[in-house]
Amino acid sequence: MIGESAYGAAKGQKDVVMVIFSTGIGTAVMIDEQVLRGKHHQDGVLGGHLTTDIRGPLCNCGNRGCLEEHASHRSLLPRARESEKFKDSVLFSVEEMSYLAVIDAWQSGDSYAQEYMNELISHWSAGIVNLIHAYDPETVILSGGLMKSAHVLLPIIEERVHSMTWTPWGKVGFFVSPQPDASVLLGLSHLLDSEQ
Ligand SMILES: [Zn+2]
């Protein structure tokens, strides 16, 4: 978030929720230009552990049905293996299960991948809606490896989120980090710069 605020997609924005889709799912929140920290440094950073399915699997954080347990890079294979249809999918024989592999299979018309992408989109959207309802941002910034496919995913996620959020003041704006792989690195480099 600090990186994006100084150099990237959040430049000039004051009220921002950021979601980084990576191995896990990281979040950060800036309200009125202040990055939230909280009494225990947990404010705004546990968005990956918002519940998106109360009957979902146990997460290593202790909660059940976390967004990260359903729709992060690390959860792709365990969740897919729960489906009977997985073994008939092209995804069953990919060398490495990844966001990109799922999106490729989805776009190629693979039957299981259609179902799985619907699930993933539902979890990603629910997580973002929860964050919007919790923090009242003007802007949502999406980043991480998943956003290499933003050209196909963003319009779908954006429409789904808008249809599910209660924002009578208007619509939350969506931005994709211009360097999805570098958000965290940019933040660290900015912290180092400001300490010098
Ligand atoms: Zn969790």
PDB file of C-alpha atoms and ligand atoms in Angstrom:
ATOM      1  CA  MET A   1       0.000   0.000   0.000  1.00  0.00           C
ATOM      2  CA  ILE A   2       2.805   2.399   0.839  1.00  0.00           C
ATOM      3  CA  GLY A   3       4.426   1.542  -2.477  1.00  0.00           C
ATOM      4  CA  GLU A   4       1.225   2.016  -4.425  1.00  0.00           C
ATOM      5  CA  SER A   5       0.464   5.262  -2.602  1.00  0.00           C
ATOM      6  CA  ALA A   6       3.863   6.756  -3.358  1.00  0.00           C
ATOM      7  CA  TYR A   7       4.390   5.561  -6.915  1.00  0.00           C
ATOM      8  CA  GLY A   8       1.591   3.458  -8.244  1.00  0.00           C
ATOM      9  CA  ALA A   9      -2.124   3.069  -8.705  1.00  0.00           C
ATOM     10  CA  ALA A  10      -3.094   4.850  -5.456  1.00  0.00           C
ATOM     11  CA  LYS A  11      -1.205   8.057  -6.270  1.00  0.00           C
ATOM     12  CA  GLY A  12      -3.460  10.956  -5.332  1.00  0.00           C
ATOM     13  CA  GLN A  13      -6.062   8.656  -3.778  1.00  0.00           C
ATOM     14  CA  LYS A  14      -6.988   9.167  -0.122  1.00  0.00           C
ATOM     15  CA  ASP A  15      -9.349   6.329   0.730  1.00  0.00           C
ATOM     16  CA  VAL A  16      -8.160   3.056  -0.685  1.00  0.00           C
ATOM     17  CA  VAL A  17      -8.514  -0.662  -0.115  1.00  0.00           C
ATOM     18  CA  MET A  18      -5.814  -2.761  -1.717  1.00  0.00           C
ATOM     19  CA  VAL A  19      -6.004  -6.502  -2.355  1.00  0.00           C
ATOM     20  CA  ILE A  20      -2.929  -8.463  -3.435  1.00  0.00           C
ATOM     21  CA  PHE A  21      -3.728 -11.842  -4.969  1.00  0.00           C
ATOM     22  CA  SER A  22      -0.590 -13.852  -4.540  1.00  0.00           C
ATOM     23  CA  THR A  23       0.404 -17.123  -2.831  1.00  0.00           C
ATOM     24  CA  GLY A  24      -1.953 -15.916  -0.118  1.00  0.00           C
ATOM     25  CA  ILE A  25      -4.249 -12.892  -0.309  1.00  0.00           C
ATOM     26  CA  GLY A  26      -2.915  -9.754   1.349  1.00  0.00           C
ATOM     27  CA  THR A  27      -4.782  -6.530   1.994  1.00  0.00           C
ATOM     28  CA  ALA A  28      -4.025  -2.999   3.153  1.00  0.00           C
ATOM     29  CA  VAL A  29      -6.261  -0.004   3.801  1.00  0.00           C
ATOM     30  CA  MET A  30      -5.640   3.721   3.629  1.00  0.00           C
ATOM     31  CA  ILE A  31      -8.264   6.104   4.999  1.00  0.00           C
ATOM     32  CA  ASP A  32      -7.887   9.857   4.623  1.00  0.00           C
ATOM     33  CA  GLU A  33      -4.308   9.339   3.407  1.00  0.00           C
ATOM     34  CA  GLN A  34      -3.349   7.326   6.507  1.00  0.00           C
ATOM     35  CA  VAL A  35      -2.400   3.663   6.130  1.00  0.00           C
ATOM     36  CA  LEU A  36      -4.298   1.843   8.875  1.00  0.00           C
ATOM     37  CA  ARG A  37      -2.185   0.050  11.453  1.00  0.00           C
ATOM     38  CA  GLY A  38      -4.391  -0.581  14.515  1.00  0.00           C
ATOM     39  CA  LYS A  39      -3.619  -1.336  18.133  1.00  0.00           C
ATOM     40  CA  HIS A  40      -2.107  -4.707  17.239  1.00  0.00           C
ATOM     41  CA  HIS A  41      -0.917  -3.864  13.715  1.00  0.00           C
ATOM     42  CA  GLN A  42      -3.764  -5.918  12.305  1.00  0.00           C
ATOM     43  CA  ASP A  43      -6.014  -3.191  10.984  1.00  0.00           C
ATOM     44  CA  GLY A  44      -6.846  -3.644   7.308  1.00  0.00           C
ATOM     45  CA  VAL A  45      -4.329  -6.427   6.727  1.00  0.00           C
ATOM     46  CA  LEU A  46      -6.495  -9.477   7.431  1.00  0.00           C
ATOM     47  CA  GLY A  47      -8.779  -9.159   4.420  1.00  0.00           C
ATOM     48  CA  GLY A  48      -7.559 -12.544   3.178  1.00  0.00           C
ATOM     49  CA  HIS A  49      -9.065 -14.007   6.349  1.00  0.00           C
ATOM     50  CA  LEU A  50     -12.541 -12.569   5.924  1.00  0.00           C
ATOM     51  CA  THR A  51     -15.049 -15.411   5.837  1.00  0.00           C
ATOM     52  CA  THR A  52     -16.512 -16.072   2.414  1.00  0.00           C
ATOM     53  CA  ASP A  53     -18.075 -19.435   3.331  1.00  0.00           C
ATOM     54  CA  ILE A  54     -19.129 -20.240   6.891  1.00  0.00           C
ATOM     55  CA  ARG A  55     -19.038 -23.961   6.062  1.00  0.00           C
ATOM     56  CA  GLY A  56     -15.710 -23.727   4.290  1.00  0.00           C
ATOM     57  CA  PRO A  57     -12.437 -25.472   5.154  1.00  0.00           C
ATOM     58  CA  LEU A  58     -10.389 -24.675   8.230  1.00  0.00           C
ATOM     59  CA  CYS A  59      -7.721 -22.070   7.564  1.00  0.00           C
ATOM     60  CA  ASN A  60      -4.315 -22.050   9.219  1.00  0.00           C
ATOM     61  CA  CYS A  61      -5.353 -18.761  10.912  1.00  0.00           C
ATOM     62  CA  GLY A  62      -7.917 -20.725  12.962  1.00  0.00           C
ATOM     63  CA  ASN A  63     -10.974 -19.368  11.141  1.00  0.00           C
ATOM     64  CA  ARG A  64     -13.177 -21.365   8.774  1.00  0.00           C
ATOM     65  CA  GLY A  65     -13.923 -20.534   5.144  1.00  0.00           C
ATOM     66  CA  CYS A  66     -11.454 -17.660   4.740  1.00  0.00           C
ATOM     67  CA  LEU A  67     -11.187 -15.968   1.351  1.00  0.00           C
ATOM     68  CA  GLU A  68      -7.538 -17.045   1.235  1.00  0.00           C
ATOM     69  CA  GLU A  69      -8.427 -20.673   1.917  1.00  0.00           C
ATOM     70  CA  HIS A  70     -10.811 -20.649  -1.050  1.00  0.00           C
ATOM     71  CA  ALA A  71      -9.299 -18.451  -3.700  1.00  0.00           C
ATOM     72  CA  SER A  72      -5.586 -17.790  -3.216  1.00  0.00           C
ATOM     73  CA  HIS A  73      -2.845 -19.328  -5.326  1.00  0.00           C
ATOM     74  CA  ARG A  74      -1.946 -21.778  -2.564  1.00  0.00           C
ATOM     75  CA  SER A  75      -5.541 -22.999  -2.220  1.00  0.00           C
ATOM     76  CA  LEU A  76      -6.152 -23.700  -5.927  1.00  0.00           C
ATOM     77  CA  LEU A  77      -5.019 -27.331  -5.920  1.00  0.00           C
ATOM     78  CA  PRO A  78      -6.538 -28.390  -2.560  1.00  0.00           C
ATOM     79  CA  ARG A  79      -9.917 -26.908  -3.498  1.00  0.00           C
ATOM     80  CA  ALA A  80      -9.845 -28.362  -7.011  1.00  0.00           C
ATOM     81  CA  ARG A  81      -9.094 -31.845  -5.627  1.00  0.00           C
ATOM     82  CA  GLU A  82     -12.348 -31.698  -3.671  1.00  0.00           C
ATOM     83  CA  SER A  83     -14.330 -31.837  -6.898  1.00  0.00           C
ATOM     84  CA  GLU A  84     -15.222 -35.088  -8.638  1.00  0.00           C
ATOM     85  CA  LYS A  85     -14.996 -33.302 -11.976  1.00  0.00           C
ATOM     86  CA  PHE A  86     -11.398 -32.182 -11.481  1.00  0.00           C
ATOM     87  CA  LYS A  87      -9.922 -35.438 -12.810  1.00  0.00           C
ATOM     88  CA  ASP A  88     -11.735 -34.970 -16.120  1.00  0.00           C
ATOM     89  CA  SER A  89     -10.370 -31.452 -16.521  1.00  0.00           C
ATOM     90  CA  VAL A  90      -7.283 -30.333 -18.444  1.00  0.00           C
ATOM     91  CA  LEU A  91      -6.239 -28.843 -15.094  1.00  0.00           C
ATOM     92  CA  PHE A  92      -5.718 -32.314 -13.679  1.00  0.00           C
ATOM     93  CA  SER A  93      -2.632 -32.804 -15.850  1.00  0.00           C
ATOM     94  CA  VAL A  94      -1.068 -29.327 -15.759  1.00  0.00           C
ATOM     95  CA  GLU A  95       2.479 -29.278 -14.458  1.00  0.00           C
ATOM     96  CA  GLU A  96       1.720 -26.557 -11.930  1.00  0.00           C
ATOM     97  CA  MET A  97      -1.697 -25.432 -10.768  1.00  0.00           C
ATOM     98  CA  SER A  98      -1.752 -21.666 -11.009  1.00  0.00           C
ATOM     99  CA  TYR A  99      -4.093 -18.740 -11.542  1.00  0.00           C
ATOM    100  CA  LEU A 100      -2.899 -18.649 -15.135  1.00  0.00           C
ATOM    101  CA  ALA A 101      -3.567 -22.356 -15.686  1.00  0.00           C
ATOM    102  CA  VAL A 102      -7.127 -22.006 -14.370  1.00  0.00           C
ATOM    103  CA  ILE A 103      -7.772 -18.931 -16.511  1.00  0.00           C
ATOM    104  CA  ASP A 104      -6.354 -20.634 -19.618  1.00  0.00           C
ATOM    105  CA  ALA A 105      -8.553 -23.690 -19.009  1.00  0.00           C
ATOM    106  CA  TRP A 106     -11.568 -21.448 -18.387  1.00  0.00           C
ATOM    107  CA  GLN A 107     -10.999 -19.559 -21.620  1.00  0.00           C
ATOM    108  CA  SER A 108     -10.492 -22.779 -23.570  1.00  0.00           C
ATOM    109  CA  GLY A 109     -13.975 -23.899 -22.511  1.00  0.00           C
ATOM    110  CA  ASP A 110     -12.942 -26.684 -20.119  1.00  0.00           C
ATOM    111  CA  SER A 111     -16.124 -27.743 -18.364  1.00  0.00           C
ATOM    112  CA  TYR A 112     -14.738 -28.009 -14.828  1.00  0.00           C
ATOM    113  CA  ALA A 113     -12.810 -24.743 -15.223  1.00  0.00           C
ATOM    114  CA  GLN A 114     -16.091 -22.904 -15.971  1.00  0.00           C
ATOM    115  CA  GLU A 115     -17.481 -24.074 -12.668  1.00  0.00           C
ATOM    116  CA  TYR A 116     -14.281 -23.436 -10.776  1.00  0.00           C
ATOM    117  CA  MET A 117     -13.844 -19.908 -12.146  1.00  0.00           C
ATOM    118  CA  ASN A 118     -17.415 -19.087 -11.098  1.00  0.00           C
ATOM    119  CA  GLU A 119     -16.511 -20.200  -7.585  1.00  0.00           C
ATOM    120  CA  LEU A 120     -13.277 -18.207  -7.568  1.00  0.00           C
ATOM    121  CA  ILE A 121     -14.957 -15.066  -8.905  1.00  0.00           C
ATOM    122  CA  SER A 122     -17.639 -15.407  -6.222  1.00  0.00           C
ATOM    123  CA  HIS A 123     -15.030 -15.629  -3.451  1.00  0.00           C
ATOM    124  CA  TRP A 124     -12.857 -12.803  -4.800  1.00  0.00           C
ATOM    125  CA  SER A 125     -15.916 -10.583  -5.173  1.00  0.00           C
ATOM    126  CA  ALA A 126     -17.296 -11.438  -1.727  1.00  0.00           C
ATOM    127  CA  GLY A 127     -13.935 -10.575  -0.158  1.00  0.00           C
ATOM    128  CA  ILE A 128     -13.824  -7.217  -1.926  1.00  0.00           C
ATOM    129  CA  VAL A 129     -17.447  -6.440  -0.992  1.00  0.00           C
ATOM    130  CA  ASN A 130     -16.659  -7.210   2.659  1.00  0.00           C
ATOM    131  CA  LEU A 131     -13.700  -4.843   2.555  1.00  0.00           C
ATOM    132  CA  ILE A 132     -15.759  -2.075   0.917  1.00  0.00           C
ATOM    133  CA  HIS A 133     -18.504  -2.456   3.516  1.00  0.00           C
ATOM    134  CA  ALA A 134     -15.934  -2.441   6.334  1.00  0.00           C
ATOM    135  CA  TYR A 135     -13.762   0.484   5.254  1.00  0.00           C
ATOM    136  CA  ASP A 136     -15.831   2.775   2.975  1.00  0.00           C
ATOM    137  CA  PRO A 137     -13.110   3.389   0.364  1.00  0.00           C
ATOM    138  CA  GLU A 138     -13.416   5.426  -2.831  1.00  0.00           C
ATOM    139  CA  THR A 139     -10.976   3.181  -4.641  1.00  0.00           C
ATOM    140  CA  VAL A 140     -10.089  -0.502  -4.744  1.00  0.00           C
ATOM    141  CA  ILE A 141      -6.652  -1.411  -6.069  1.00  0.00           C
ATOM    142  CA  LEU A 142      -6.077  -4.983  -7.177  1.00  0.00           C
ATOM    143  CA  SER A 143      -2.587  -6.396  -7.463  1.00  0.00           C
ATOM    144  CA  GLY A 144      -0.555  -9.601  -7.373  1.00  0.00           C
ATOM    145  CA  GLY A 145       0.021 -12.311  -9.961  1.00  0.00           C
ATOM    146  CA  LEU A 146      -3.687 -12.792 -10.667  1.00  0.00           C
ATOM    147  CA  MET A 147      -3.823  -9.277 -12.106  1.00  0.00           C
ATOM    148  CA  LYS A 148      -1.655 -10.293 -15.038  1.00  0.00           C
ATOM    149  CA  SER A 149      -5.053 -11.472 -16.290  1.00  0.00           C
ATOM    150  CA  ALA A 150      -6.814  -8.231 -15.326  1.00  0.00           C
ATOM    151  CA  HIS A 151      -7.885  -7.621 -18.933  1.00  0.00           C
ATOM    152  CA  VAL A 152     -10.275 -10.566 -18.731  1.00  0.00           C
ATOM    153  CA  LEU A 153     -11.004 -10.619 -15.003  1.00  0.00           C
ATOM    154  CA  LEU A 154     -11.404  -7.003 -13.968  1.00  0.00           C
ATOM    155  CA  PRO A 155     -14.633  -6.252 -15.887  1.00  0.00           C
ATOM    156  CA  ILE A 156     -16.259  -9.381 -14.420  1.00  0.00           C
ATOM    157  CA  ILE A 157     -15.110  -8.758 -10.837  1.00  0.00           C
ATOM    158  CA  GLU A 158     -15.981  -5.075 -11.048  1.00  0.00           C
ATOM    159  CA  GLU A 159     -19.522  -5.736 -12.255  1.00  0.00           C
ATOM    160  CA  ARG A 160     -20.091  -8.433  -9.634  1.00  0.00           C
ATOM    161  CA  VAL A 161     -18.802  -6.233  -6.804  1.00  0.00           C
ATOM    162  CA  HIS A 162     -20.899  -3.251  -7.894  1.00  0.00           C
ATOM    163  CA  SER A 163     -23.994  -5.434  -7.952  1.00  0.00           C
ATOM    164  CA  MET A 164     -23.340  -6.562  -4.363  1.00  0.00           C
ATOM    165  CA  THR A 165     -22.163  -3.402  -2.585  1.00  0.00           C
ATOM    166  CA  TRP A 166     -24.257  -0.898  -0.707  1.00  0.00           C
ATOM    167  CA  THR A 167     -22.730   2.431  -1.680  1.00  0.00           C
ATOM    168  CA  PRO A 168     -25.565   4.961  -2.110  1.00  0.00           C
ATOM    169  CA  TRP A 169     -22.962   7.742  -2.645  1.00  0.00           C
ATOM    170  CA  GLY A 170     -21.791   6.218  -5.947  1.00  0.00           C
ATOM    171  CA  LYS A 171     -19.474   3.527  -7.263  1.00  0.00           C
ATOM    172  CA  VAL A 172     -16.114   2.514  -5.880  1.00  0.00           C
ATOM    173  CA  GLY A 173     -13.421   2.985  -8.533  1.00  0.00           C
ATOM    174  CA  PHE A 174     -11.232   0.034  -9.521  1.00  0.00           C
ATOM    175  CA  PHE A 175      -7.575   0.227 -10.447  1.00  0.00           C
ATOM    176  CA  VAL A 176      -5.067  -2.459 -11.232  1.00  0.00           C
ATOM    177  CA  SER A 177      -1.536  -2.002 -10.027  1.00  0.00           C
ATOM    178  CA  PRO A 178       0.626  -1.152 -13.052  1.00  0.00           C
ATOM    179  CA  GLN A 179       3.258  -3.564 -11.727  1.00  0.00           C
ATOM    180  CA  PRO A 180       1.233  -6.362 -10.094  1.00  0.00           C
ATOM    181  CA  ASP A 181       4.344  -8.277  -9.066  1.00  0.00           C
ATOM    182  CA  ALA A 182       6.068  -5.291  -7.510  1.00  0.00           C
ATOM    183  CA  SER A 183       3.581  -3.741  -5.053  1.00  0.00           C
ATOM    184  CA  VAL A 184       5.209  -5.204  -1.978  1.00  0.00           C
ATOM    185  CA  LEU A 185       8.710  -4.430  -3.215  1.00  0.00           C
ATOM    186  CA  LEU A 186       7.745  -0.849  -3.983  1.00  0.00           C
ATOM    187  CA  GLY A 187       6.373  -0.480  -0.443  1.00  0.00           C
ATOM    188  CA  LEU A 188       9.570  -1.787   1.098  1.00  0.00           C
ATOM    189  CA  SER A 189      11.754   0.451  -1.036  1.00  0.00           C
ATOM    190  CA  HIS A 190       9.682   3.473  -0.041  1.00  0.00           C
ATOM    191  CA  LEU A 191      10.052   2.599   3.658  1.00  0.00           C
ATOM    192  CA  LEU A 192      13.809   2.268   3.200  1.00  0.00           C
ATOM    193  CA  ASP A 193      13.937   5.591   1.338  1.00  0.00           C
ATOM    194  CA  SER A 194      12.052   7.388   4.092  1.00  0.00           C
ATOM    195  CA  GLU A 195      14.378   5.987   6.750  1.00  0.00           C
ATOM    196  CA  GLN A 196      17.492   7.308   5.041  1.00  0.00           C
TER     197      GLN A 196
HETATM  198 ZN    ZN B   1      -7.759 -17.562   7.595  1.00  0.00          ZN
END
